[in-house]
mmCIF file of N, CA and C in Angstrom:
data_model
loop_
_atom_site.group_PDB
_atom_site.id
_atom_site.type_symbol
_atom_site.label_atom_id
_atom_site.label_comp_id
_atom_site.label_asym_id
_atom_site.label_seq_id
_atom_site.Cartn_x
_atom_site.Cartn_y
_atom_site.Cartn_z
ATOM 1 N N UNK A 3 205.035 143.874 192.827
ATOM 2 C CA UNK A 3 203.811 143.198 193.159
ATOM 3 C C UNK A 3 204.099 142.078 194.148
ATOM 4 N N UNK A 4 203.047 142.282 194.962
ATOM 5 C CA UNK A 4 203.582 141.222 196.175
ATOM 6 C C UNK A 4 202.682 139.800 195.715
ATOM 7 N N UNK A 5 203.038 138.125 196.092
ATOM 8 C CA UNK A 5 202.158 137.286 195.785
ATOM 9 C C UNK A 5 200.561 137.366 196.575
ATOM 10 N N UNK A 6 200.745 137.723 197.481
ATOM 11 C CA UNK A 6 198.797 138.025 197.576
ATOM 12 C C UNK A 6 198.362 138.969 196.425
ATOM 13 N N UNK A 7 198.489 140.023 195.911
ATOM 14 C CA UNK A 7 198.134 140.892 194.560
ATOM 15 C C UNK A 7 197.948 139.907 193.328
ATOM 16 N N UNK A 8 198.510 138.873 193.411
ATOM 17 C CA UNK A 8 198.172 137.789 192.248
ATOM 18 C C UNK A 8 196.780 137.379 192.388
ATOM 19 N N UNK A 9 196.089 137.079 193.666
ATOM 20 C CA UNK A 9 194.890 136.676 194.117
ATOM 21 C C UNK A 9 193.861 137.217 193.200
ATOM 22 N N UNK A 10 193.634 138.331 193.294
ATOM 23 C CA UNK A 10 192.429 139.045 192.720
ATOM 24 C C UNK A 10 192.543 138.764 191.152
ATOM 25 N N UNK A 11 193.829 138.568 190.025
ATOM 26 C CA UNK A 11 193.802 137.986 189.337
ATOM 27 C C UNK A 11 193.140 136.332 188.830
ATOM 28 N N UNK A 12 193.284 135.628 190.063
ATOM 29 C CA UNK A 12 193.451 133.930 189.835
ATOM 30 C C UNK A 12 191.589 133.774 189.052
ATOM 31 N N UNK A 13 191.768 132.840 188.253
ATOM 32 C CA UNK A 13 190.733 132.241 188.227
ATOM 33 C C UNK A 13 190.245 130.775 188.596
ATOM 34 N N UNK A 14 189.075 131.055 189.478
ATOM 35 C CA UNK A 14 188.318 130.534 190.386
ATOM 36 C C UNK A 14 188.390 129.082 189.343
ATOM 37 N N UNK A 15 188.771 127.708 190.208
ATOM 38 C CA UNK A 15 188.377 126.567 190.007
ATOM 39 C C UNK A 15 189.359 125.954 188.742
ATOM 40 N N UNK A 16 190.744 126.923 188.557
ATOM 41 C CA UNK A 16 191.733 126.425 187.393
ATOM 42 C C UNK A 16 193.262 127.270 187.914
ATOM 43 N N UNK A 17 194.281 126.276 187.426
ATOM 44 C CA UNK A 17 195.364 126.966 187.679
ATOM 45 C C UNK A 17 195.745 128.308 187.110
ATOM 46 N N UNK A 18 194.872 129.384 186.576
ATOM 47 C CA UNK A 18 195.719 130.524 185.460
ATOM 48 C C UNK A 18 195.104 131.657 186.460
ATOM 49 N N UNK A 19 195.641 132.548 185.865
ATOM 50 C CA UNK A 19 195.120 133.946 185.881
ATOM 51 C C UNK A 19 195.035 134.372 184.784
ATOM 52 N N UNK A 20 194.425 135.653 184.926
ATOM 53 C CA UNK A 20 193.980 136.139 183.906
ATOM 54 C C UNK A 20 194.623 137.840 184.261
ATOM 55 N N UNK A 21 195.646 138.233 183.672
ATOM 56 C CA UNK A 21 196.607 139.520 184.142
ATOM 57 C C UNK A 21 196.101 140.892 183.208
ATOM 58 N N UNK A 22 195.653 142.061 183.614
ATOM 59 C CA UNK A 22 195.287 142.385 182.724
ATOM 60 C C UNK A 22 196.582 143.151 182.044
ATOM 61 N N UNK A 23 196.804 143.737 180.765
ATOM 62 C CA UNK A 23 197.690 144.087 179.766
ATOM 63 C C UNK A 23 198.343 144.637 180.124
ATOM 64 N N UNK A 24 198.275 146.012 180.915
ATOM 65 C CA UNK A 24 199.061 146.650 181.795
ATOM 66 C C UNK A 24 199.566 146.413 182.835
ATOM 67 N N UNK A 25 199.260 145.607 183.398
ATOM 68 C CA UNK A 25 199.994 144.908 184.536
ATOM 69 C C UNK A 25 200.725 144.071 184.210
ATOM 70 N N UNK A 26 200.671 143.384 182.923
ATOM 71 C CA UNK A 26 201.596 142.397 182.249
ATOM 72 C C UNK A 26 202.751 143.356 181.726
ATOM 73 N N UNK A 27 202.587 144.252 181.553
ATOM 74 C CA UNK A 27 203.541 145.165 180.521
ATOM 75 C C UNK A 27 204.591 145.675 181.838
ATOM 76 N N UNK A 28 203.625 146.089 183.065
ATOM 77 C CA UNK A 28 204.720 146.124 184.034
ATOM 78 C C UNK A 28 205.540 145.507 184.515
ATOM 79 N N UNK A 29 205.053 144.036 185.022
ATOM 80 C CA UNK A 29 205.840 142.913 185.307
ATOM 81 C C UNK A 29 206.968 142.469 184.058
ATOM 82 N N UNK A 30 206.628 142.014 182.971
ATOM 83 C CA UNK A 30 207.521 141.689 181.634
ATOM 84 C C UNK A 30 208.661 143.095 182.198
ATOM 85 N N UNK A 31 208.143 144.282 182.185
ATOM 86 C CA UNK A 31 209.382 145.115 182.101
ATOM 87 C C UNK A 31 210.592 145.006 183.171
ATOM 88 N N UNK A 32 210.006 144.815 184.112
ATOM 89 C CA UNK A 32 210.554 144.611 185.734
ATOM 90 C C UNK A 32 211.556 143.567 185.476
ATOM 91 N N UNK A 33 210.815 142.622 184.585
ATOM 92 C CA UNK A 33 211.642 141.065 184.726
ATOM 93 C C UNK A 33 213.082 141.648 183.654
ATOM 94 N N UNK A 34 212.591 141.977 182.636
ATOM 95 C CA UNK A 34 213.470 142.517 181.696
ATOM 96 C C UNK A 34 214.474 143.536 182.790
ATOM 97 N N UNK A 35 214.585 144.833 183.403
ATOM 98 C CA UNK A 35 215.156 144.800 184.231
ATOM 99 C C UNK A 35 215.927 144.138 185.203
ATOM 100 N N UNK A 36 215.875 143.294 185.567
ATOM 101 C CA UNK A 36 216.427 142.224 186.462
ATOM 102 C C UNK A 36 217.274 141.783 185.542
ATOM 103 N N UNK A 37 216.909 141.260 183.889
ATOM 104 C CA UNK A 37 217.609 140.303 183.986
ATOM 105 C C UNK A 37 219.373 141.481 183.286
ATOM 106 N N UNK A 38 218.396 142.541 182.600
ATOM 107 C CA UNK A 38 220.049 143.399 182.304
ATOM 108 C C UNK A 38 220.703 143.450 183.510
ATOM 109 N N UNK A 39 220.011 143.681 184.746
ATOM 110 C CA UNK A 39 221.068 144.405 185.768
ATOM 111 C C UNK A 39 221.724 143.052 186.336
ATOM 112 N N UNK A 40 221.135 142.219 185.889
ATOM 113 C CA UNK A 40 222.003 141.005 186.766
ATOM 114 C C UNK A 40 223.115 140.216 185.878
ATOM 115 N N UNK A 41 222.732 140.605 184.190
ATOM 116 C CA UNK A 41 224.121 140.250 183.182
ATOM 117 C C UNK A 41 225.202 141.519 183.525
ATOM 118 N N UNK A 42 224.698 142.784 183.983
ATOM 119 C CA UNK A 42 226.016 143.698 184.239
ATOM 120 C C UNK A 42 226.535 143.116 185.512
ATOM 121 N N UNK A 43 226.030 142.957 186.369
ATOM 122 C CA UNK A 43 226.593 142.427 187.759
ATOM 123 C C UNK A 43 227.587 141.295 187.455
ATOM 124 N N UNK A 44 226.797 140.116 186.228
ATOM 125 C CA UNK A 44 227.928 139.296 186.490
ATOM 126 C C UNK A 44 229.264 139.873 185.250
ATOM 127 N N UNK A 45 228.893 140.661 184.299
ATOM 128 C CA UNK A 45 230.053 141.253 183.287
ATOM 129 C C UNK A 45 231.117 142.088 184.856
ATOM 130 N N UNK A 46 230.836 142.638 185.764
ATOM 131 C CA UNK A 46 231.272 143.438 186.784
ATOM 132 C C UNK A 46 232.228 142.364 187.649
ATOM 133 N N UNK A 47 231.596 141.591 188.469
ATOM 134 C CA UNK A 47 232.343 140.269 188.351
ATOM 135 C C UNK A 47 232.962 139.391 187.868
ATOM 136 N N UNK A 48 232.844 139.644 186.638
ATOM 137 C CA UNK A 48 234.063 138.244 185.853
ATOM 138 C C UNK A 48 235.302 139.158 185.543
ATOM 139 N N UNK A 49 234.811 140.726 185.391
ATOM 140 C CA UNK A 49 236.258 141.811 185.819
ATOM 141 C C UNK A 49 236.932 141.678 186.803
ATOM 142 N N UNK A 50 236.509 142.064 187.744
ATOM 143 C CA UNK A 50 237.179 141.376 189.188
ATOM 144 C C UNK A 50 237.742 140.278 189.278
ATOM 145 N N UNK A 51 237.439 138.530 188.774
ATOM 146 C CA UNK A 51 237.892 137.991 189.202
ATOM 147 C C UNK A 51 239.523 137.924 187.935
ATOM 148 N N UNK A 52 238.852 138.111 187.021
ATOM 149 C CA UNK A 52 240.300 138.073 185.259
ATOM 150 C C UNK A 52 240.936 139.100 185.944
ATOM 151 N N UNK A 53 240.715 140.281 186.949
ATOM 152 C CA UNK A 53 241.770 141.148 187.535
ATOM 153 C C UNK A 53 242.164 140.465 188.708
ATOM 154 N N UNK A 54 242.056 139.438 189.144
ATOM 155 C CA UNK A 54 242.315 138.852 190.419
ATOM 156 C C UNK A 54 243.245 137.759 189.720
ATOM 157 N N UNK A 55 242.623 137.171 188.536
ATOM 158 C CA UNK A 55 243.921 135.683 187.887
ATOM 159 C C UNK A 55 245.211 137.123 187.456
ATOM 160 N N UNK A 56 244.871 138.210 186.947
ATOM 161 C CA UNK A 56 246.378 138.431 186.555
ATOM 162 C C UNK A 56 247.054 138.987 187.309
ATOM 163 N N UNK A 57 246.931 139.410 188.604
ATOM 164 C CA UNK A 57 247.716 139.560 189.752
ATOM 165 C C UNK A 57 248.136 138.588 190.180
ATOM 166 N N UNK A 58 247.521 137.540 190.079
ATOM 167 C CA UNK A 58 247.944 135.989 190.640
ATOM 168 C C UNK A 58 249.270 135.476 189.846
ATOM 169 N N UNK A 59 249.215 135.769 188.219
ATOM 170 C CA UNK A 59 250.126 135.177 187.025
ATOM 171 C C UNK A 59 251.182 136.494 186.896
ATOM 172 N N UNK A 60 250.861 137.745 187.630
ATOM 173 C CA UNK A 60 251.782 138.790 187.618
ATOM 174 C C UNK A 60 252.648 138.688 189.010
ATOM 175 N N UNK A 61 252.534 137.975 189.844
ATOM 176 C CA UNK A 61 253.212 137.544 191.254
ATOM 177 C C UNK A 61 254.047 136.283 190.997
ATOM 178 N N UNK A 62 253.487 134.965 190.703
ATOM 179 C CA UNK A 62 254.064 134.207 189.944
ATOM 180 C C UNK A 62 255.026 134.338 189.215
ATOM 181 N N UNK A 63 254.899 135.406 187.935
ATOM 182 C CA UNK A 63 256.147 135.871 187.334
ATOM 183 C C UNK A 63 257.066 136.812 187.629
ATOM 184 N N UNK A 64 257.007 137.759 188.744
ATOM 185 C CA UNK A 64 258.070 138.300 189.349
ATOM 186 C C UNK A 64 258.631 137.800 190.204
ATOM 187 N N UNK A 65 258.333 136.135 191.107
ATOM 188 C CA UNK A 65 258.591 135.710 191.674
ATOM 189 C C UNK A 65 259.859 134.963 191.072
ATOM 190 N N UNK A 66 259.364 134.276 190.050
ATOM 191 C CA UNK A 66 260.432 133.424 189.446
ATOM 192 C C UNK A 66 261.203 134.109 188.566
ATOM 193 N N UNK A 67 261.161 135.280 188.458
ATOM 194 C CA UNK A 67 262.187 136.376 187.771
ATOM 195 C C UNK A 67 263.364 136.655 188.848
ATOM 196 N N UNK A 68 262.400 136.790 189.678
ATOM 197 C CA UNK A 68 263.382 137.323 190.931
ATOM 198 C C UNK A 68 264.205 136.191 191.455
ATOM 199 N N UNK A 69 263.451 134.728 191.796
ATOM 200 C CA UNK A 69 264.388 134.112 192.220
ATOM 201 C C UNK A 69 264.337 134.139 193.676
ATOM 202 N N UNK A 70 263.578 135.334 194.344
ATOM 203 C CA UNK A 70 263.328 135.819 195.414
ATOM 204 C C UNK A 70 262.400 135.930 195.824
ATOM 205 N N UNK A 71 261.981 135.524 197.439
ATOM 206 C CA UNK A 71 260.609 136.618 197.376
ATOM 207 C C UNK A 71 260.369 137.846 197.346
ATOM 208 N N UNK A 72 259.662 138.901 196.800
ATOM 209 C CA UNK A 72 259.461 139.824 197.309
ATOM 210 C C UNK A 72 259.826 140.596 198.554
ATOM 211 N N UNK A 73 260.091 141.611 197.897
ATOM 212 C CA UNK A 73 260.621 142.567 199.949
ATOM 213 C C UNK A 73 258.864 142.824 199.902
ATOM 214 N N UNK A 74 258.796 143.372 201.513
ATOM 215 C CA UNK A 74 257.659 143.389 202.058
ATOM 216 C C UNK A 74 256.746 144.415 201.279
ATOM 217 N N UNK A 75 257.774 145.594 201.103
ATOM 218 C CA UNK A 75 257.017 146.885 200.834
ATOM 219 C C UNK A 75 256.721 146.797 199.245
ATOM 220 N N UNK A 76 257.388 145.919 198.514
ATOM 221 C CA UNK A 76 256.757 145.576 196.719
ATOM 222 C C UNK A 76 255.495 144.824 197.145
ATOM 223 N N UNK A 77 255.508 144.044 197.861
ATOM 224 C CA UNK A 77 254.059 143.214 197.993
ATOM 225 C C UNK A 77 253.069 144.201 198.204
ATOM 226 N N UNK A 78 253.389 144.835 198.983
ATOM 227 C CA UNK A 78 252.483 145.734 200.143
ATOM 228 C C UNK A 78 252.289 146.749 198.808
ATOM 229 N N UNK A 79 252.550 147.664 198.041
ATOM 230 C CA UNK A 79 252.418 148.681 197.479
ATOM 231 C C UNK A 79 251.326 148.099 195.912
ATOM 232 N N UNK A 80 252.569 146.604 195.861
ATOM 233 C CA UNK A 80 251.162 145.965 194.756
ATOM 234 C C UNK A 80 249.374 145.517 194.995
ATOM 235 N N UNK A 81 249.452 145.025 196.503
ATOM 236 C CA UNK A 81 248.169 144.925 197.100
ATOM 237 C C UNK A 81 247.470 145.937 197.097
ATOM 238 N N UNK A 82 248.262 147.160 197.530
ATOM 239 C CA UNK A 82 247.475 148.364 197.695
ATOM 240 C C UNK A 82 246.468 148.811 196.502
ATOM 241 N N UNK A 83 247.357 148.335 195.174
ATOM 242 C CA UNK A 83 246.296 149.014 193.625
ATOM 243 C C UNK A 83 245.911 147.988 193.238
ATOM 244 N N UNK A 84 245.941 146.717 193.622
ATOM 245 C CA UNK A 84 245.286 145.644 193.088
ATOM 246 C C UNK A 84 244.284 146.125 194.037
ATOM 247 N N UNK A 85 244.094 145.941 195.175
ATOM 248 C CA UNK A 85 242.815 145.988 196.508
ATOM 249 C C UNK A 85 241.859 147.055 195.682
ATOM 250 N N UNK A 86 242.681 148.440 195.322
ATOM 251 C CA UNK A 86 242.236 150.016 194.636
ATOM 252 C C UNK A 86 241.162 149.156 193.308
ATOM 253 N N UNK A 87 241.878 148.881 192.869
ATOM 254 C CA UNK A 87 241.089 148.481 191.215
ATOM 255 C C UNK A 87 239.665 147.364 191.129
ATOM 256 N N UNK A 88 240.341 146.731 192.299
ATOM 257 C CA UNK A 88 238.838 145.838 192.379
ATOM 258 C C UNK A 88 238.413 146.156 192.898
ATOM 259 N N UNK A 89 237.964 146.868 193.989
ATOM 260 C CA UNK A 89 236.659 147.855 194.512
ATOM 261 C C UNK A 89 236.485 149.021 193.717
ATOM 262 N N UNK A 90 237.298 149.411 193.070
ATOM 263 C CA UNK A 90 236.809 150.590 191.837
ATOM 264 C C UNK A 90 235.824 149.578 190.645
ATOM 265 N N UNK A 91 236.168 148.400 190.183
ATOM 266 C CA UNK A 91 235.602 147.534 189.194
ATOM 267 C C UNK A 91 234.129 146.888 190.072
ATOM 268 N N UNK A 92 234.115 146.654 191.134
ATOM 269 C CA UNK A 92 233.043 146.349 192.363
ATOM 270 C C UNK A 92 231.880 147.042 192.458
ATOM 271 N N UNK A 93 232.557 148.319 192.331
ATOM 272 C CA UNK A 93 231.983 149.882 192.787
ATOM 273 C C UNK A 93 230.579 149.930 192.202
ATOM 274 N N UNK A 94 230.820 149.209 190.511
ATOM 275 C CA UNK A 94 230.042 148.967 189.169
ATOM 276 C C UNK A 94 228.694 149.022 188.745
ATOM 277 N N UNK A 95 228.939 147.646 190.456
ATOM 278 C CA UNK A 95 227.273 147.000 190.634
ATOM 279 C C UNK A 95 226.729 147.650 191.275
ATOM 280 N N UNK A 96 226.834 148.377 192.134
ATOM 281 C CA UNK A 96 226.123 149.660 192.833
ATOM 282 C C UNK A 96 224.972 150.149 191.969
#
C-alpha cells in the first residue's frame, strides 16, 4: 500500500483512520513478514561475522604456533574457504 491509499481511509477533521478489517489483516501480515525476514537476515549476519572472529582467532593462533608468518599459498588457500563459506552463509538472505 502506497501512503496516498491511506487517504481514502483518513477521517475528515481528526488524526485516525478508520482501516477496514481486511486491509488491516493485510498490512499486520506484511509487517509480521518483515519483521521474520529481517530477524533471519540479521541470524544470517551474526553467522558471517562469528565466522569472520574465528578466522581472525584461527590466524592469530597459527601465527604464534608457527612463530612465522605464513607462506603465501597457506594464507591464500585459507582465504579461499573462508571467502567460500561466507558467501555460502550470505547466500541465506537472498
Amino acid at each position: 500500500m502506497k501512503l496516498e491509499d491511506y487517504n481514502k481511509y483518513y477521517i475528515q477533521g481528526s488524526d485516525h483512520y478508520l482501516i477496514p478489517k481486511d486491509v488491516f489483516k493485510e498490512l499486520f501480515n506484511e509487517m509480521i513478514n518483515w519483521k521474520e525476514e529481517s530477524q533471519k537476515q540479521q541470524e544470517v549476519i551474526d553467522k558471517a561475522i562469528k565466522k569472520l572472529n574465528d578466522f581472525i582467532e584461527c590466524c592469530k593462533a597459527e601465527k604464534l604456533e608457527s612463530g612465522s608468518d605464513y607462506l603465501h599459498h597457506q594464507y591464500w588457500d585459507m582465504f579461499e574457504r573462508f571467502n567460500k563459506q561466507v558467501k555460502d552463509i550470505l547466500k541465506e538472505v537472498e
